[in-house]
Amino acid sequence: MVSPQENSVSAIEWRDDSLWLLDQRLLPLEEVWLQHQDVDAVVASIRDMVVRGAPAIGITAAYGVVIAARNRRNEDAYHWLDLVQQDIDALAASRPTAVNLFWALDQMRRALARLSDDEDPVVQLLREAKSIHEADLAANHTMGKLGAGLIAQYNMPARGVITHCNTGSLATGGYGTALGVIRSAWEQKLIDRVFAGETRPWWQGARLTAWELTKDAIPTTLMADSVAASLMQQGSISWVIVGADRITANGDVANKIGTYSLAVLAKHHGVRFMVAAPTTTFDMELSNGRDIPIEERGPEEVVAVKGHRLAPENVDVYNPVFDVTPAELIDAIVTEQGVVERPSLAGIAQLMEKPALH
Ligand code: MRU
């Protein structure tokens, strides 16, 4: 298991019997940690994007269940398990698209179902939440190696990569999914520059990815999302590398809005397209991406920047925050259990049966 110390930035910590979240809404200008001791606050922090990124919200929800158990046991020693179920339902309703959230809550439900009488239930649940956290970090390091291996294997002449949104330490248990692959590829001198799309409307690329990469001294160029086509046309990009919020059984991928357009552009320009995501991001109950619930957020994210309104008062707004990239546009999905090239129903079914490679 990889130790959390190997992780240069962290966004989620359990200390002093509390969950602490780095407030990602304020980065990179301010680094403020918020202490959480009740479930309502954890739900609000997921919903309001204090913490974001598919694996990170799953990990946060797992710690949320620990907090729920502690508080509900104090409130009602006889019916606390029923009350915790209500808290789990509230955590599940915080955001709809990233399946890691529901996966982590299922893990915690299972831990609740097998609690032993020999030890404090809160201690047992905390152990489960910490193991979800550590396993995600370990999975990211494994994906980093496998993804870099794929880049080496294809040995494309261009040395630039494009990434979208933020898939780094901030979005995960540490190191990152797509950003983990990029970190690994940079260490192995397989790439020489990362082009980060700013990721409108929430600016995950400009505020978070640019922050993480520049902290690691990886050469990074920030660009408006609409620059990607022209950049690919110039021939300096070998790979687009992105994360995922939900991958269905056939290999369709929901990820941050704008991912699908990058995949279409990559296909047109002969640029390879990689998705890096742990197996906790797979939803094998959905046969294809059409059934993925896509979150829509409020108009204020589009009409204004940091509270400063730019658009006229009476304009209608459409603000879906994820899109679905069809499997046929994806060259490879990299997980901690292996790589599926040209993802298909059969390839993904085979992958999901394998054990983790770490
Ligand atoms: O709305 P967000 O910031 O939670 O969206 C995050 C993304 O879309 C990421 O690309 C995805 O969760 C993968 S993070 C490892």
Tab-separated table of C-alpha atoms and ligand atoms in Angstrom:
chain	number	residue	atom	x	y	z
A	1	MET	CA	0.000	0.000	0.000
A	2	VAL	CA	1.302	3.477	-0.876
A	3	SER	CA	1.797	5.750	2.113
A	4	PRO	CA	-0.189	9.014	2.168
A	5	GLN	CA	3.118	10.875	2.611
A	6	GLU	CA	3.951	10.210	-1.060
A	7	ASN	CA	1.133	12.553	-1.913
A	8	SER	CA	2.299	16.159	-2.381
A	9	VAL	CA	-1.161	17.780	-2.157
A	10	SER	CA	-4.011	16.370	-0.114
A	11	ALA	CA	-7.596	17.547	0.009
A	12	ILE	CA	-9.167	15.120	2.508
A	13	GLU	CA	-7.825	14.364	5.985
A	14	TRP	CA	-9.146	12.619	9.065
A	15	ARG	CA	-7.655	14.149	12.215
A	16	ASP	CA	-8.819	15.175	15.711
A	17	ASP	CA	-11.870	12.906	15.286
A	18	SER	CA	-13.043	15.118	12.416
A	19	LEU	CA	-13.105	15.160	8.650
A	20	TRP	CA	-11.112	18.071	7.223
A	21	LEU	CA	-11.616	19.184	3.632
A	22	LEU	CA	-9.492	21.679	1.747
A	23	ASP	CA	-11.976	24.205	0.356
A	24	GLN	CA	-11.429	23.786	-3.408
A	25	ARG	CA	-13.714	26.715	-4.180
A	26	LEU	CA	-11.022	29.087	-2.925
A	27	LEU	CA	-7.966	27.531	-4.575
A	28	PRO	CA	-5.414	28.532	-5.645
A	29	LEU	CA	-5.687	31.947	-4.006
A	30	GLU	CA	-6.474	30.728	-0.492
A	31	GLU	CA	-5.808	27.421	1.275
A	32	VAL	CA	-8.567	27.037	3.844
A	33	TRP	CA	-9.394	23.747	5.594
A	34	LEU	CA	-12.958	23.181	6.827
A	35	GLN	CA	-13.636	20.908	9.807
A	36	HIS	CA	-16.660	18.593	9.526
A	37	GLN	CA	-18.355	16.997	12.528
A	38	ASP	CA	-21.875	16.480	11.253
A	39	VAL	CA	-23.372	14.831	8.213
A	40	ASP	CA	-25.311	17.854	6.969
A	41	ALA	CA	-22.043	19.732	6.622
A	42	VAL	CA	-20.477	16.830	4.692
A	43	VAL	CA	-23.490	16.688	2.337
A	44	ALA	CA	-23.271	20.463	1.797
A	45	SER	CA	-19.527	20.290	1.094
A	46	ILE	CA	-20.026	17.665	-1.614
A	47	ARG	CA	-23.014	19.478	-3.130
A	48	ASP	CA	-21.333	22.896	-3.046
A	49	MET	CA	-17.986	21.650	-4.408
A	50	VAL	CA	-15.794	22.231	-1.357
A	51	VAL	CA	-14.662	18.737	-2.385
A	52	ARG	CA	-15.127	17.463	-5.925
A	53	GLY	CA	-13.790	14.829	-8.280
A	54	ALA	CA	-15.347	11.359	-8.444
A	55	PRO	CA	-13.034	9.372	-6.127
A	56	ALA	CA	-12.716	12.292	-3.680
A	57	ILE	CA	-16.447	12.581	-3.152
A	58	GLY	CA	-16.660	8.811	-2.574
A	59	ILE	CA	-13.917	8.981	0.070
A	60	THR	CA	-15.567	12.010	1.686
A	61	ALA	CA	-18.926	10.232	1.849
A	62	ALA	CA	-17.273	7.208	3.494
A	63	TYR	CA	-15.902	9.449	6.271
A	64	GLY	CA	-19.367	11.034	6.387
A	65	VAL	CA	-20.795	7.651	7.392
A	66	VAL	CA	-18.259	7.435	10.243
A	67	ILE	CA	-19.455	10.829	11.493
A	68	ALA	CA	-23.077	9.708	11.101
A	69	ALA	CA	-22.480	6.585	13.196
A	70	ARG	CA	-20.756	8.523	15.965
A	71	ASN	CA	-23.452	11.195	16.199
A	72	ARG	CA	-26.426	8.850	15.830
A	73	ARG	CA	-25.111	6.467	18.530
A	74	ASN	CA	-24.928	9.403	20.926
A	75	GLU	CA	-28.427	10.459	19.933
A	76	ASP	CA	-30.201	7.084	20.157
A	77	ALA	CA	-28.309	3.980	21.255
A	78	TYR	CA	-31.136	1.653	20.130
A	79	HIS	CA	-32.142	2.994	16.724
A	80	TRP	CA	-28.853	4.507	15.556
A	81	LEU	CA	-28.438	2.096	12.645
A	82	ASP	CA	-31.767	3.223	11.121
A	83	LEU	CA	-30.788	6.849	11.566
A	84	VAL	CA	-27.428	6.214	9.876
A	85	GLN	CA	-29.319	4.789	6.883
A	86	GLN	CA	-31.120	8.141	6.593
A	87	ASP	CA	-27.753	9.911	6.636
A	88	ILE	CA	-26.462	7.573	3.933
A	89	ASP	CA	-29.485	8.484	1.814
A	90	ALA	CA	-28.716	12.192	2.324
A	91	LEU	CA	-25.083	11.658	1.314
A	92	ALA	CA	-26.226	9.727	-1.783
A	93	ALA	CA	-28.434	12.648	-2.826
A	94	SER	CA	-25.558	15.168	-2.782
A	95	ARG	CA	-24.454	14.734	-6.427
A	96	PRO	CA	-25.846	12.356	-9.073
A	97	THR	CA	-23.227	11.509	-11.698
A	98	ALA	CA	-20.023	10.138	-10.138
A	99	VAL	CA	-20.711	6.504	-9.292
A	100	ASN	CA	-17.770	6.385	-6.856
A	101	LEU	CA	-20.056	8.124	-4.364
A	102	PHE	CA	-22.612	5.302	-4.482
A	103	TRP	CA	-19.874	2.654	-4.540
A	104	ALA	CA	-18.282	4.063	-1.360
A	105	LEU	CA	-21.651	4.278	0.392
A	106	ASP	CA	-22.322	0.631	-0.537
A	107	GLN	CA	-18.980	-0.336	0.977
A	108	MET	CA	-19.915	1.488	4.181
A	109	ARG	CA	-23.376	-0.177	4.215
A	110	ARG	CA	-21.626	-3.538	3.985
A	111	ALA	CA	-19.268	-2.558	6.814
A	112	LEU	CA	-22.312	-1.602	8.909
A	113	ALA	CA	-23.902	-4.972	8.175
A	114	ARG	CA	-20.864	-6.901	9.407
A	115	LEU	CA	-20.030	-4.860	12.539
A	116	SER	CA	-18.584	-7.029	15.283
A	117	ASP	CA	-19.687	-6.659	18.920
A	118	ASP	CA	-16.082	-6.914	20.084
A	119	GLU	CA	-14.998	-3.439	19.020
A	120	ASP	CA	-16.418	0.092	18.954
A	121	PRO	CA	-18.487	0.349	15.713
A	122	VAL	CA	-17.091	3.805	14.985
A	123	VAL	CA	-13.542	2.425	15.088
A	124	GLN	CA	-14.535	-0.347	12.685
A	125	LEU	CA	-16.210	2.089	10.287
A	126	LEU	CA	-13.271	4.477	10.414
A	127	ARG	CA	-10.983	1.595	9.462
A	128	GLU	CA	-13.196	0.924	6.427
A	129	ALA	CA	-13.237	4.586	5.345
A	130	LYS	CA	-9.447	4.836	5.699
A	131	SER	CA	-9.005	1.696	3.665
A	132	ILE	CA	-11.193	3.137	0.857
A	133	HIS	CA	-8.994	6.256	0.969
A	134	GLU	CA	-5.696	4.330	0.912
A	135	ALA	CA	-6.860	1.915	-1.790
A	136	ASP	CA	-7.704	4.853	-4.060
A	137	LEU	CA	-4.227	6.316	-3.625
A	138	ALA	CA	-2.640	2.943	-4.388
A	139	ALA	CA	-4.875	2.497	-7.455
A	140	ASN	CA	-3.747	5.874	-8.772
A	141	HIS	CA	-0.073	4.961	-8.549
A	142	THR	CA	-0.759	1.713	-10.397
A	143	MET	CA	-2.710	3.577	-13.106
A	144	GLY	CA	0.152	6.051	-13.361
A	145	LYS	CA	2.563	3.240	-14.225
A	146	LEU	CA	0.183	1.504	-16.630
A	147	GLY	CA	-0.805	4.722	-18.410
A	148	ALA	CA	2.814	5.815	-18.801
A	149	GLY	CA	3.576	2.327	-20.141
A	150	LEU	CA	0.929	2.822	-22.806
A	151	ILE	CA	2.362	6.198	-23.802
A	152	ALA	CA	5.821	4.596	-24.103
A	153	GLN	CA	4.399	1.739	-26.157
A	154	TYR	CA	2.827	3.999	-28.786
A	155	ASN	CA	5.840	6.303	-28.894
A	156	MET	CA	3.994	9.094	-30.722
A	157	PRO	CA	6.223	11.757	-32.332
A	158	ALA	CA	4.471	14.686	-30.582
A	159	ARG	CA	5.296	15.198	-26.895
A	160	GLY	CA	2.403	17.371	-25.682
A	161	VAL	CA	-0.721	16.130	-23.899
A	162	ILE	CA	-4.065	17.779	-23.283
A	163	THR	CA	-5.997	17.220	-20.072
A	164	HIS	CA	-9.373	18.477	-18.952
A	165	CYS	CA	-10.914	19.355	-15.588
A	166	ASN	CA	-8.916	18.333	-12.502
A	167	THR	CA	-8.105	14.682	-11.942
A	168	GLY	CA	-5.185	15.100	-9.561
A	169	SER	CA	-4.565	14.734	-5.835
A	170	LEU	CA	-7.407	17.161	-5.199
A	171	ALA	CA	-9.928	14.978	-7.022
A	172	THR	CA	-8.845	11.649	-5.515
A	173	GLY	CA	-7.210	9.979	-2.532
A	174	GLY	CA	-3.942	11.394	-3.870
A	175	TYR	CA	-1.660	11.464	-6.967
A	176	GLY	CA	-4.560	11.439	-9.376
A	177	THR	CA	-6.060	9.387	-12.195
A	178	ALA	CA	-5.350	11.152	-15.509
A	179	LEU	CA	-3.012	13.512	-13.668
A	180	GLY	CA	-1.329	10.468	-12.078
A	181	VAL	CA	-0.622	9.127	-15.582
A	182	ILE	CA	0.668	12.557	-16.583
A	183	ARG	CA	2.894	12.757	-13.463
A	184	SER	CA	4.290	9.299	-14.200
A	185	ALA	CA	4.807	10.056	-17.909
A	186	TRP	CA	6.594	13.305	-17.034
A	187	GLU	CA	8.897	11.500	-14.552
A	188	GLN	CA	9.734	9.004	-17.296
A	189	LYS	CA	10.412	11.850	-19.773
A	190	LEU	CA	7.702	10.591	-22.135
A	191	ILE	CA	5.962	13.944	-22.443
A	192	ASP	CA	7.320	17.466	-22.357
A	193	ARG	CA	4.285	19.712	-21.781
A	194	VAL	CA	0.727	19.553	-20.456
A	195	PHE	CA	-1.967	21.735	-21.984
A	196	ALA	CA	-4.728	22.216	-19.424
A	197	GLY	CA	-8.133	23.382	-20.610
A	198	GLU	CA	-9.483	25.980	-18.203
A	199	THR	CA	-12.708	23.898	-17.858
A	200	ARG	CA	-15.550	26.337	-17.904
A	201	PRO	CA	-17.731	27.052	-16.079
A	202	TRP	CA	-16.122	25.995	-12.799
A	203	TRP	CA	-12.467	26.512	-13.830
A	204	GLN	CA	-11.141	23.207	-12.465
A	205	GLY	CA	-8.365	23.308	-15.082
A	206	ALA	CA	-7.344	26.912	-14.512
A	207	ARG	CA	-7.606	26.904	-10.727
A	208	LEU	CA	-6.800	23.333	-9.683
A	209	THR	CA	-4.904	21.449	-12.401
A	210	ALA	CA	-2.649	24.406	-13.183
A	211	TRP	CA	-1.989	24.726	-9.414
A	212	GLU	CA	-1.114	21.061	-8.941
A	213	LEU	CA	1.093	20.819	-12.031
A	214	THR	CA	3.005	24.029	-11.424
A	215	LYS	CA	3.595	22.942	-7.782
A	216	ASP	CA	5.222	19.792	-9.236
A	217	ALA	CA	7.190	21.913	-11.754
A	218	ILE	CA	5.661	20.070	-14.717
A	219	PRO	CA	5.644	22.428	-17.744
A	220	THR	CA	2.038	23.498	-18.084
A	221	THR	CA	0.196	25.735	-20.489
A	222	LEU	CA	-3.253	26.895	-19.558
A	223	MET	CA	-5.638	27.468	-22.457
A	224	ALA	CA	-9.249	28.399	-23.041
A	225	ASP	CA	-11.195	25.203	-23.742
A	226	SER	CA	-11.855	26.308	-27.318
A	227	VAL	CA	-8.116	26.316	-28.160
A	228	ALA	CA	-7.900	22.491	-28.252
A	229	ALA	CA	-8.901	22.063	-31.933
A	230	SER	CA	-6.355	24.509	-33.241
A	231	LEU	CA	-3.656	23.077	-30.966
A	232	MET	CA	-4.267	19.555	-32.257
A	233	GLN	CA	-4.224	20.872	-35.819
A	234	GLN	CA	-0.699	22.200	-35.196
A	235	GLY	CA	0.521	18.640	-34.538
A	236	SER	CA	2.119	19.012	-31.113
A	237	ILE	CA	-0.320	16.799	-29.168
A	238	SER	CA	0.067	13.017	-28.884
A	239	TRP	CA	-2.567	12.170	-26.284
A	240	VAL	CA	-5.660	13.570	-24.617
A	241	ILE	CA	-5.711	12.096	-21.081
A	242	VAL	CA	-8.821	12.522	-18.931
A	243	GLY	CA	-10.538	10.966	-15.921
A	244	ALA	CA	-14.098	9.709	-15.549
A	245	ASP	CA	-17.109	10.018	-13.291
A	246	ARG	CA	-18.904	6.921	-14.514
A	247	ILE	CA	-18.020	4.245	-17.074
A	248	THR	CA	-20.758	1.910	-18.280
A	249	ALA	CA	-20.449	-1.777	-19.159
A	250	ASN	CA	-19.821	-1.023	-22.864
A	251	GLY	CA	-17.063	1.553	-22.168
A	252	ASP	CA	-19.011	4.802	-22.573
A	253	VAL	CA	-17.516	7.447	-20.267
A	254	ALA	CA	-19.203	10.300	-18.405
A	255	ASN	CA	-16.718	13.008	-17.503
A	256	LYS	CA	-16.546	16.774	-17.175
A	257	ILE	CA	-18.469	18.701	-19.829
A	258	GLY	CA	-16.164	19.285	-22.788
A	259	THR	CA	-14.584	15.813	-22.676
A	260	TYR	CA	-16.742	14.566	-25.549
A	261	SER	CA	-15.678	17.439	-27.803
A	262	LEU	CA	-12.017	16.650	-27.049
A	263	ALA	CA	-12.635	13.009	-28.027
A	264	VAL	CA	-14.251	14.017	-31.344
A	265	LEU	CA	-11.358	16.384	-32.049
A	266	ALA	CA	-8.775	13.746	-31.133
A	267	LYS	CA	-10.308	11.248	-33.562
A	268	HIS	CA	-10.253	13.832	-36.365
A	269	HIS	CA	-6.608	14.765	-35.761
A	270	GLY	CA	-5.157	11.293	-35.119
A	271	VAL	CA	-4.486	12.137	-31.460
A	272	ARG	CA	-4.879	9.196	-29.043
A	273	PHE	CA	-7.526	9.416	-26.308
A	274	MET	CA	-6.946	7.833	-22.877
A	275	VAL	CA	-9.321	7.621	-19.911
A	276	ALA	CA	-7.755	6.815	-16.530
A	277	ALA	CA	-10.166	5.741	-13.792
A	278	PRO	CA	-10.218	3.207	-10.953
A	279	THR	CA	-12.648	0.286	-11.181
A	280	THR	CA	-14.759	2.073	-8.534
A	281	THR	CA	-15.803	4.391	-11.400
A	282	PHE	CA	-17.411	1.542	-13.376
A	283	ASP	CA	-21.154	1.063	-13.282
A	284	MET	CA	-21.655	-2.417	-14.671
A	285	GLU	CA	-25.400	-2.144	-14.126
A	286	LEU	CA	-25.724	0.384	-16.946
A	287	SER	CA	-25.306	-1.092	-20.407
A	288	ASN	CA	-24.466	2.252	-22.033
A	289	GLY	CA	-23.892	5.920	-21.359
A	290	ARG	CA	-27.382	7.064	-22.344
A	291	ASP	CA	-28.623	5.962	-18.917
A	292	ILE	CA	-26.070	7.951	-16.894
A	293	PRO	CA	-27.752	10.717	-14.866
A	294	ILE	CA	-26.104	13.982	-15.893
A	295	GLU	CA	-25.978	16.686	-13.240
A	296	GLU	CA	-27.177	20.159	-14.188
A	297	ARG	CA	-26.087	23.017	-11.966
A	298	GLY	CA	-27.415	26.517	-11.499
A	299	PRO	CA	-27.191	29.364	-14.039
A	300	GLU	CA	-25.038	31.493	-11.721
A	301	GLU	CA	-21.999	29.339	-12.666
A	302	VAL	CA	-22.377	30.437	-16.301
A	303	VAL	CA	-23.645	34.009	-16.193
A	304	ALA	CA	-21.137	35.268	-13.624
A	305	VAL	CA	-17.489	34.888	-12.653
A	306	LYS	CA	-16.783	35.048	-8.903
A	307	GLY	CA	-20.108	36.784	-8.385
A	308	HIS	CA	-19.430	39.346	-11.110
A	309	ARG	CA	-22.260	39.104	-13.639
A	310	LEU	CA	-21.250	39.166	-17.315
A	311	ALA	CA	-24.418	38.000	-19.110
A	312	PRO	CA	-27.700	39.910	-19.353
A	313	GLU	CA	-30.280	39.312	-16.612
A	314	ASN	CA	-32.954	37.726	-18.800
A	315	VAL	CA	-30.935	35.072	-20.695
A	316	ASP	CA	-31.768	31.341	-20.343
A	317	VAL	CA	-28.886	29.086	-19.324
A	318	TYR	CA	-28.135	25.390	-19.925
A	319	ASN	CA	-25.455	24.116	-17.536
A	320	PRO	CA	-24.949	20.335	-17.744
A	321	VAL	CA	-21.675	19.648	-15.942
A	322	PHE	CA	-20.832	16.264	-17.489
A	323	ASP	CA	-21.085	14.732	-20.942
A	324	VAL	CA	-20.802	11.202	-22.292
A	325	THR	CA	-18.014	10.125	-24.634
A	326	PRO	CA	-18.981	7.023	-26.618
A	327	ALA	CA	-16.625	4.042	-26.298
A	328	GLU	CA	-15.769	4.108	-30.017
A	329	LEU	CA	-13.915	7.412	-29.558
A	330	ILE	CA	-11.717	6.027	-26.760
A	331	ASP	CA	-8.370	4.368	-27.482
A	332	ALA	CA	-7.741	3.054	-23.977
A	333	ILE	CA	-9.235	2.927	-20.495
A	334	VAL	CA	-6.542	2.558	-17.835
A	335	THR	CA	-7.527	1.114	-14.434
A	336	GLU	CA	-5.655	-0.385	-11.478
A	337	GLN	CA	-6.671	-3.803	-12.798
A	338	GLY	CA	-5.204	-3.286	-16.237
A	339	VAL	CA	-5.718	-1.497	-19.534
A	340	VAL	CA	-8.570	-2.045	-21.996
A	341	GLU	CA	-7.734	-0.845	-25.489
A	342	ARG	CA	-10.636	-0.047	-27.847
A	343	PRO	CA	-13.112	-0.635	-24.985
A	344	SER	CA	-15.982	-3.043	-25.601
A	345	LEU	CA	-18.497	-4.974	-23.539
A	346	ALA	CA	-16.316	-8.082	-23.630
A	347	GLY	CA	-13.057	-6.263	-22.880
A	348	ILE	CA	-14.544	-4.483	-19.880
A	349	ALA	CA	-16.232	-7.617	-18.520
A	350	GLN	CA	-12.852	-9.381	-18.667
A	351	LEU	CA	-11.073	-6.467	-16.957
A	352	MET	CA	-13.561	-6.300	-14.083
A	353	GLU	CA	-12.887	-9.944	-13.199
A	354	LYS	CA	-9.155	-9.339	-12.707
A	355	PRO	CA	-7.558	-8.544	-9.327
A	356	ALA	CA	-5.890	-5.148	-8.755
A	357	LEU	CA	-2.267	-5.000	-9.949
A	358	HIS	CA	-0.872	-3.580	-6.692
B	1	MRU	O1	-17.603	18.549	-11.164
B	1	MRU	P1	-16.341	17.891	-10.710
B	1	MRU	O2	-15.208	18.840	-10.504
B	1	MRU	O3	-16.575	16.977	-9.532
B	1	MRU	O4	-15.939	16.970	-11.937
B	1	MRU	C1	-14.782	16.188	-11.861
B	1	MRU	C2	-14.460	15.494	-13.118
B	1	MRU	O5	-15.194	15.510	-14.068
B	1	MRU	C3	-13.220	14.657	-13.136
B	1	MRU	O6	-12.674	14.615	-14.416
B	1	MRU	C4	-13.576	13.230	-12.700
B	1	MRU	O7	-14.278	13.237	-11.492
B	1	MRU	C5	-12.394	12.376	-12.570
B	1	MRU	S1	-11.467	12.852	-11.138
B	1	MRU	C6	-10.281	11.747	-10.865
